[in-house]
PDB file of C-alpha atoms in Angstrom:
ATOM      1  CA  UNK A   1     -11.522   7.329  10.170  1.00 85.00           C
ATOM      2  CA  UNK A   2     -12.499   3.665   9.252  1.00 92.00           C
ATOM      3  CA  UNK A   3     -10.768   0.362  10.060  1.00 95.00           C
ATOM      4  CA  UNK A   4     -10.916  -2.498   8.085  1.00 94.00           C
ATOM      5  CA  UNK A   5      -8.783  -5.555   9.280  1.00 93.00           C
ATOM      6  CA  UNK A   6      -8.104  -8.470   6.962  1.00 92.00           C
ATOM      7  CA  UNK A   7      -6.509 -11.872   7.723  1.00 90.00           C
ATOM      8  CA  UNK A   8      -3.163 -12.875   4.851  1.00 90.00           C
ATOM      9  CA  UNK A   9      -3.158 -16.627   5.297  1.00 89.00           C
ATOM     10  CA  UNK A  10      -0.430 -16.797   2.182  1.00 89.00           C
ATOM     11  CA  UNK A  11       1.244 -14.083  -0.016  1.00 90.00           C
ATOM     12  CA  UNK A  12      -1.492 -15.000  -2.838  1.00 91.00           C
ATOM     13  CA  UNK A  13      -4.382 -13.159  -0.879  1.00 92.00           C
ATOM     14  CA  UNK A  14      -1.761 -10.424  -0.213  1.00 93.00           C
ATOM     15  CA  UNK A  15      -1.084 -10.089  -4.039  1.00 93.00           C
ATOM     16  CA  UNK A  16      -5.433 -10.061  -4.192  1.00 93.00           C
ATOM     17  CA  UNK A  17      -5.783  -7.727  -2.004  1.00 94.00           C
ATOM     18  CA  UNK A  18      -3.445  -5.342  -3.903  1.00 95.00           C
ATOM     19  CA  UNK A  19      -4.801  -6.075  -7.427  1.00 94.00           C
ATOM     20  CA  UNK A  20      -8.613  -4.982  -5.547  1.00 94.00           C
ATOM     21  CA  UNK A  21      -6.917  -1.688  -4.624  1.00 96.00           C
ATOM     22  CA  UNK A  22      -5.461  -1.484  -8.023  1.00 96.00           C
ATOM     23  CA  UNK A  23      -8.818  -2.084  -9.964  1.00 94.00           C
ATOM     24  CA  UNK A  24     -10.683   0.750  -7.724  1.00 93.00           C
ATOM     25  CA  UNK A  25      -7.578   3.148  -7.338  1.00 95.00           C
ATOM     26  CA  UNK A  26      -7.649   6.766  -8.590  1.00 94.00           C
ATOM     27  CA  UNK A  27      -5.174   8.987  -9.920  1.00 95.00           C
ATOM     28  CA  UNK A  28      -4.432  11.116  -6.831  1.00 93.00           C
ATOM     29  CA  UNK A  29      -4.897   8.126  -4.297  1.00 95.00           C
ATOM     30  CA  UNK A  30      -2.131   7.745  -1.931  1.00 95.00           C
ATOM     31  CA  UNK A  31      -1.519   4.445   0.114  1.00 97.00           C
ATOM     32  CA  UNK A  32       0.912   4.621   2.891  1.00 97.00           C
ATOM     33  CA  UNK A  33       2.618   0.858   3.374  1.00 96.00           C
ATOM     34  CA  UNK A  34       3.827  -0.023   6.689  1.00 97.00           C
ATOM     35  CA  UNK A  35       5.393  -2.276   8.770  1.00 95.00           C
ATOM     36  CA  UNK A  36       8.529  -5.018   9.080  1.00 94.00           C
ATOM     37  CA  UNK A  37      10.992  -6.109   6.765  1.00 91.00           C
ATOM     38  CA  UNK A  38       9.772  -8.598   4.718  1.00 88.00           C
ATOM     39  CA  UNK A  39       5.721  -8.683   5.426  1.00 92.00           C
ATOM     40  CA  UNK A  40       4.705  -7.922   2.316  1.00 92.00           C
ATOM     41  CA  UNK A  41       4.762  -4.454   1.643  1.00 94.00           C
ATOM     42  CA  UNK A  42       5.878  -4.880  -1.933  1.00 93.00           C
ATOM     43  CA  UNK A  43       4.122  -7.983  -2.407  1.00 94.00           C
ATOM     44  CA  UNK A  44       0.766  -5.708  -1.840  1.00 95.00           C
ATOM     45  CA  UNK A  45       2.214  -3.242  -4.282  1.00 95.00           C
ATOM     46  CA  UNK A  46       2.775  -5.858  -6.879  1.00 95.00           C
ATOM     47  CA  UNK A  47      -0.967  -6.511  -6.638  1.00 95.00           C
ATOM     48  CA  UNK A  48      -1.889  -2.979  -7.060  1.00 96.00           C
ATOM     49  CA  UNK A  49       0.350  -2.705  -9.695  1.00 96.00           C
ATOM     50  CA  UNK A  50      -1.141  -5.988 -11.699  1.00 95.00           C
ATOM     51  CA  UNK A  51      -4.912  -3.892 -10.990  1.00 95.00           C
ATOM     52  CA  UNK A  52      -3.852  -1.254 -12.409  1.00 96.00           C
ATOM     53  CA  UNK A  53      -2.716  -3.386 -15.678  1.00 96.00           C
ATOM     54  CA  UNK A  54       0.872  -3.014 -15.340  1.00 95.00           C
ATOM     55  CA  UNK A  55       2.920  -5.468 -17.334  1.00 89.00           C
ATOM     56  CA  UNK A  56       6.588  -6.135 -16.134  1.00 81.00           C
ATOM     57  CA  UNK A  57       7.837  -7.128 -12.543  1.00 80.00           C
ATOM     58  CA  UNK A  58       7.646  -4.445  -9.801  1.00 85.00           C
ATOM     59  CA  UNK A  59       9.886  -4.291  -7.033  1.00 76.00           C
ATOM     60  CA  UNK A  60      11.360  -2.341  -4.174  1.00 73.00           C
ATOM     61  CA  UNK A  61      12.954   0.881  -5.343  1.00 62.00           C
ATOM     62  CA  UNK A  62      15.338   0.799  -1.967  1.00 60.00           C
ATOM     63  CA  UNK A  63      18.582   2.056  -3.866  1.00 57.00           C
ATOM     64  CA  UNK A  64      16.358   4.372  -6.654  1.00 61.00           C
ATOM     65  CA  UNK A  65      14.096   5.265  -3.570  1.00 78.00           C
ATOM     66  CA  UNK A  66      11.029   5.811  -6.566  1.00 82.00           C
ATOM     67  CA  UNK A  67      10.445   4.150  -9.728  1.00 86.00           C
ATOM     68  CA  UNK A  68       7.287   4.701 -12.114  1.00 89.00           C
ATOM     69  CA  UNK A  69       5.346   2.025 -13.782  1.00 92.00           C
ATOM     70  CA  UNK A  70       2.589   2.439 -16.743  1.00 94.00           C
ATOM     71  CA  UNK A  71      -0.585   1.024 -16.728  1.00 94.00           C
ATOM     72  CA  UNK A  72      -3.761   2.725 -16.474  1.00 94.00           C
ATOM     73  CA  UNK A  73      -2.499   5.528 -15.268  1.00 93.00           C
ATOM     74  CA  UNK A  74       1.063   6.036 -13.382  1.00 94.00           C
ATOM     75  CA  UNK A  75       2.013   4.178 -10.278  1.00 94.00           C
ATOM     76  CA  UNK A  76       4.872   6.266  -8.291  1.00 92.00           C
ATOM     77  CA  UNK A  77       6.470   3.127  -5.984  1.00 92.00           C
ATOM     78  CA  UNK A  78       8.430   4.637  -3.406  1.00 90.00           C
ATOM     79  CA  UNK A  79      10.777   3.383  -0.556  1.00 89.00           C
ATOM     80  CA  UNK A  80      11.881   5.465   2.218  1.00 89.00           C
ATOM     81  CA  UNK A  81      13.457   2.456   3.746  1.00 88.00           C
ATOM     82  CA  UNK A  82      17.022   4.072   3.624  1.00 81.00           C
ATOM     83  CA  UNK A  83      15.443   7.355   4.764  1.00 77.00           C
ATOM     84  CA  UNK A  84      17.070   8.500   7.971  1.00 77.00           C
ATOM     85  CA  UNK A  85      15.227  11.392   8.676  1.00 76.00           C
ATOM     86  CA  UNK A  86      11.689  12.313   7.266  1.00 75.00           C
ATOM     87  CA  UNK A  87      13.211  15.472   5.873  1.00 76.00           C
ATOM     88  CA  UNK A  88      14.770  13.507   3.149  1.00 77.00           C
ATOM     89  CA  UNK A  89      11.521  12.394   1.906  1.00 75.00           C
ATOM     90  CA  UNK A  90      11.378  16.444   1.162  1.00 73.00           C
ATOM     91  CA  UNK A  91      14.549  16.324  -0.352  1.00 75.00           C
ATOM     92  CA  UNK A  92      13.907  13.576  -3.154  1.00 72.00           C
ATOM     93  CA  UNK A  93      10.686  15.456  -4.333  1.00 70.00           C
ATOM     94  CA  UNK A  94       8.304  13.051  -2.492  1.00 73.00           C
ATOM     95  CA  UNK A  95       5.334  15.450  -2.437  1.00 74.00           C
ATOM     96  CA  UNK A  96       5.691  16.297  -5.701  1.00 72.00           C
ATOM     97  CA  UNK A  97       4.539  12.459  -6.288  1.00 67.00           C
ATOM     98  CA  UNK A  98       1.650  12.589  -3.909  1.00 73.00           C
ATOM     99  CA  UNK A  99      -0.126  15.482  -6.151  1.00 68.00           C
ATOM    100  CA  UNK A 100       0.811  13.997  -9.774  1.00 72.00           C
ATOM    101  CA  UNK A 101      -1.436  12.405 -11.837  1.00 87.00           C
ATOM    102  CA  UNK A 102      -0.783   8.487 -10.927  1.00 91.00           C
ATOM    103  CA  UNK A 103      -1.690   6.269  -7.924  1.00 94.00           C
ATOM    104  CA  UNK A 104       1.183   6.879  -4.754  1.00 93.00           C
ATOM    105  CA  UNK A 105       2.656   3.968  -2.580  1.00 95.00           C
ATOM    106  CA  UNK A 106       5.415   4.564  -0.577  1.00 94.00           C
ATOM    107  CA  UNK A 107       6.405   1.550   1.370  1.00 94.00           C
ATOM    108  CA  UNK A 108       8.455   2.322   5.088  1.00 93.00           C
ATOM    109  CA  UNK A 109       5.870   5.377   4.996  1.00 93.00           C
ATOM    110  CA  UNK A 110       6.163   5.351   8.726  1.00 92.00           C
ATOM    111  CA  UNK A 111       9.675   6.528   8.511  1.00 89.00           C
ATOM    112  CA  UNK A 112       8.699   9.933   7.526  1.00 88.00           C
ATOM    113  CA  UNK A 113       4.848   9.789   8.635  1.00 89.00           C
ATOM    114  CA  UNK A 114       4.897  12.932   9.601  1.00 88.00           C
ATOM    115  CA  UNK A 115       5.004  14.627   6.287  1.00 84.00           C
ATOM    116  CA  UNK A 116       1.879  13.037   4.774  1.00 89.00           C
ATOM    117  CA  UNK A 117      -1.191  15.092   5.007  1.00 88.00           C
ATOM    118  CA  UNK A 118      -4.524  13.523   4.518  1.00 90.00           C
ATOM    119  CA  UNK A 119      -6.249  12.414   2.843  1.00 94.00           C
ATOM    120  CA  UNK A 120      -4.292   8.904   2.238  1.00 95.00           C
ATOM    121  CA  UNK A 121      -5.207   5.234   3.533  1.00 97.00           C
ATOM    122  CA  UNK A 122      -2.493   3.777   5.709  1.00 97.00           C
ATOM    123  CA  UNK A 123      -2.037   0.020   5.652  1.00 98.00           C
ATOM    124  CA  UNK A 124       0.132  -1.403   8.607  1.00 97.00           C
ATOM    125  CA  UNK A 125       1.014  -4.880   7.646  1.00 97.00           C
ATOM    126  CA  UNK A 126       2.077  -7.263  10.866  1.00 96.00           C
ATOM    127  CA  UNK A 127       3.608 -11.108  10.300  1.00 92.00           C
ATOM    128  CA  UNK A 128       1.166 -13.477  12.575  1.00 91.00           C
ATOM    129  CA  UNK A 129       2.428 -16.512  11.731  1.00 85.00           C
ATOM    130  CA  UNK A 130       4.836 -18.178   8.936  1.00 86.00           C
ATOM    131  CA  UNK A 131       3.290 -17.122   6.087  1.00 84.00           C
ATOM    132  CA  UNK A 132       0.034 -15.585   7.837  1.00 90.00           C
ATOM    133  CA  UNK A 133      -0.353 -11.638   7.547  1.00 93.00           C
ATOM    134  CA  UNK A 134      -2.542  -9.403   9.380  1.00 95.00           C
ATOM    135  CA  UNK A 135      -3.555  -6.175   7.589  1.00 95.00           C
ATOM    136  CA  UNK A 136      -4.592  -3.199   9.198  1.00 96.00           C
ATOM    137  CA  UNK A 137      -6.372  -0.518   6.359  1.00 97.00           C
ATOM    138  CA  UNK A 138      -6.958   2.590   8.059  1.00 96.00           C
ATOM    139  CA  UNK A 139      -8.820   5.652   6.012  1.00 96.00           C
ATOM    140  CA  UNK A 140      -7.797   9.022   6.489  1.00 95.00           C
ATOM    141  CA  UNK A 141     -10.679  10.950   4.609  1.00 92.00           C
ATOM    142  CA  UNK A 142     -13.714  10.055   2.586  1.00 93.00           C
ATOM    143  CA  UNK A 143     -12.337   8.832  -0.593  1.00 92.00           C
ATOM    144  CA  UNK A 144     -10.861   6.423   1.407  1.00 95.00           C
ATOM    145  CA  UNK A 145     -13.794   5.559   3.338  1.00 95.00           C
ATOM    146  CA  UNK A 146     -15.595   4.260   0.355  1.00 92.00           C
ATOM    147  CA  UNK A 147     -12.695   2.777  -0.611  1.00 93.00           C
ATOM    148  CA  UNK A 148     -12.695   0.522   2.282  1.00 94.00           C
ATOM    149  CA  UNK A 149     -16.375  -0.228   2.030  1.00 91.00           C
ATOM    150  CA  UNK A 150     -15.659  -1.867  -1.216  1.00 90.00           C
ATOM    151  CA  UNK A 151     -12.597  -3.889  -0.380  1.00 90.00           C
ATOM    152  CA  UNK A 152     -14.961  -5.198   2.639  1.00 87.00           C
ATOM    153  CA  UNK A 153     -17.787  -6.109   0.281  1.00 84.00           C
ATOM    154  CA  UNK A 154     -15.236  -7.890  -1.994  1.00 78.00           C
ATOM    155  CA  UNK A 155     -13.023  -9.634   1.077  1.00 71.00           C
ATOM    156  CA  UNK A 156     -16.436 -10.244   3.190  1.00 63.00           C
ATOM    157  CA  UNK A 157     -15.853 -14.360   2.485  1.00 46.00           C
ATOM    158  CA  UNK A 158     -12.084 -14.291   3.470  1.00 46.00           C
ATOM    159  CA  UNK A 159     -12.609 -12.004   6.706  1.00 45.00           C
ATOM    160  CA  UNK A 160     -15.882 -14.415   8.145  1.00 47.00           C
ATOM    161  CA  UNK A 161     -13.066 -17.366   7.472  1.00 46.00           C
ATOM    162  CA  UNK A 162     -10.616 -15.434   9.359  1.00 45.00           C
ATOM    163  CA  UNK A 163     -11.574 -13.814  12.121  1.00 44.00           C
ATOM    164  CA  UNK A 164      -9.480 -10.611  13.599  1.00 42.00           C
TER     165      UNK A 164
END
């Protein structure tokens, strides 16, 4: 497992950070999006969404719990905010997502995170200020591993400006 901690000083470098992901994403990649209402969860997804040239607005799916987009390839956006139990991610086909042919993000993951086997990368997003974001990116296997080691090379500048 590698860690890679960036610094969100406005929703703008959140939205960056998600269109980097979105550029070097491949169909089968999984992101697991945690933490608090209103961090940024689908502001990140948003970015991902605009690298992987999506056109359109993306937002939550908390009522539809997953929505697909069409860019590149598929994006399945998921929301298990309304989940009570993890075994309803089961029920609403989840997994059936995680093996398709598109990229996976699944905001609230940590409401079920018990049903996600690796590999995946798990991003725990924390509020550290007004607007300022702290973002935890956590790989969970080797795909995700050089994943990371490209989002560092790209976000080297912002993370020597702010330090963890």
């Amino acid at each position: 497992m590698q860690e890679l901690i960036l610094n969100s000083p406005y929703p703008i470098h959140t939205l960056r950070l998600g269109e980097a992901i979105g550029r070097i994403a491949k169909p089968g990649d999984v992101f697991l999006l945690c933490g608090e209402l209103g961090v940024g969860k689908t502001k990140l997804t948003q970015g991902i969404a605009r690298g992987l040239d999506i056109d359109g607005y993306v937002r939550s799916p908390t009522f539809a719990l997953i929505s697909t987009h069409y860019g590149r390839f598929p994006l399945y956006h998921c929301d298990l905010y309304r989940l009570e139990f993890a075994e309803e991610a089961i029920d609403i086909g989840l997994e059936e997502y995680l093996v398709a042919d598109g990229i996976s993000v699944i905001e609230w993951a940590d409401k079920a995170i018990e049903i996600f086997q690796e590999p995946y990368l798990l991003i725990n997003i924390s509020q550290t200020g007004k607007r300022k974001r702290t973002i935890n990116l956590e790989s969970r296997g080797p795909r995700y591993d050089d994943l990371l080691e490209i989002l560092e090379t790209e976000f080297e500048q912002t993370k020597e400006n702010h330090p963890k």
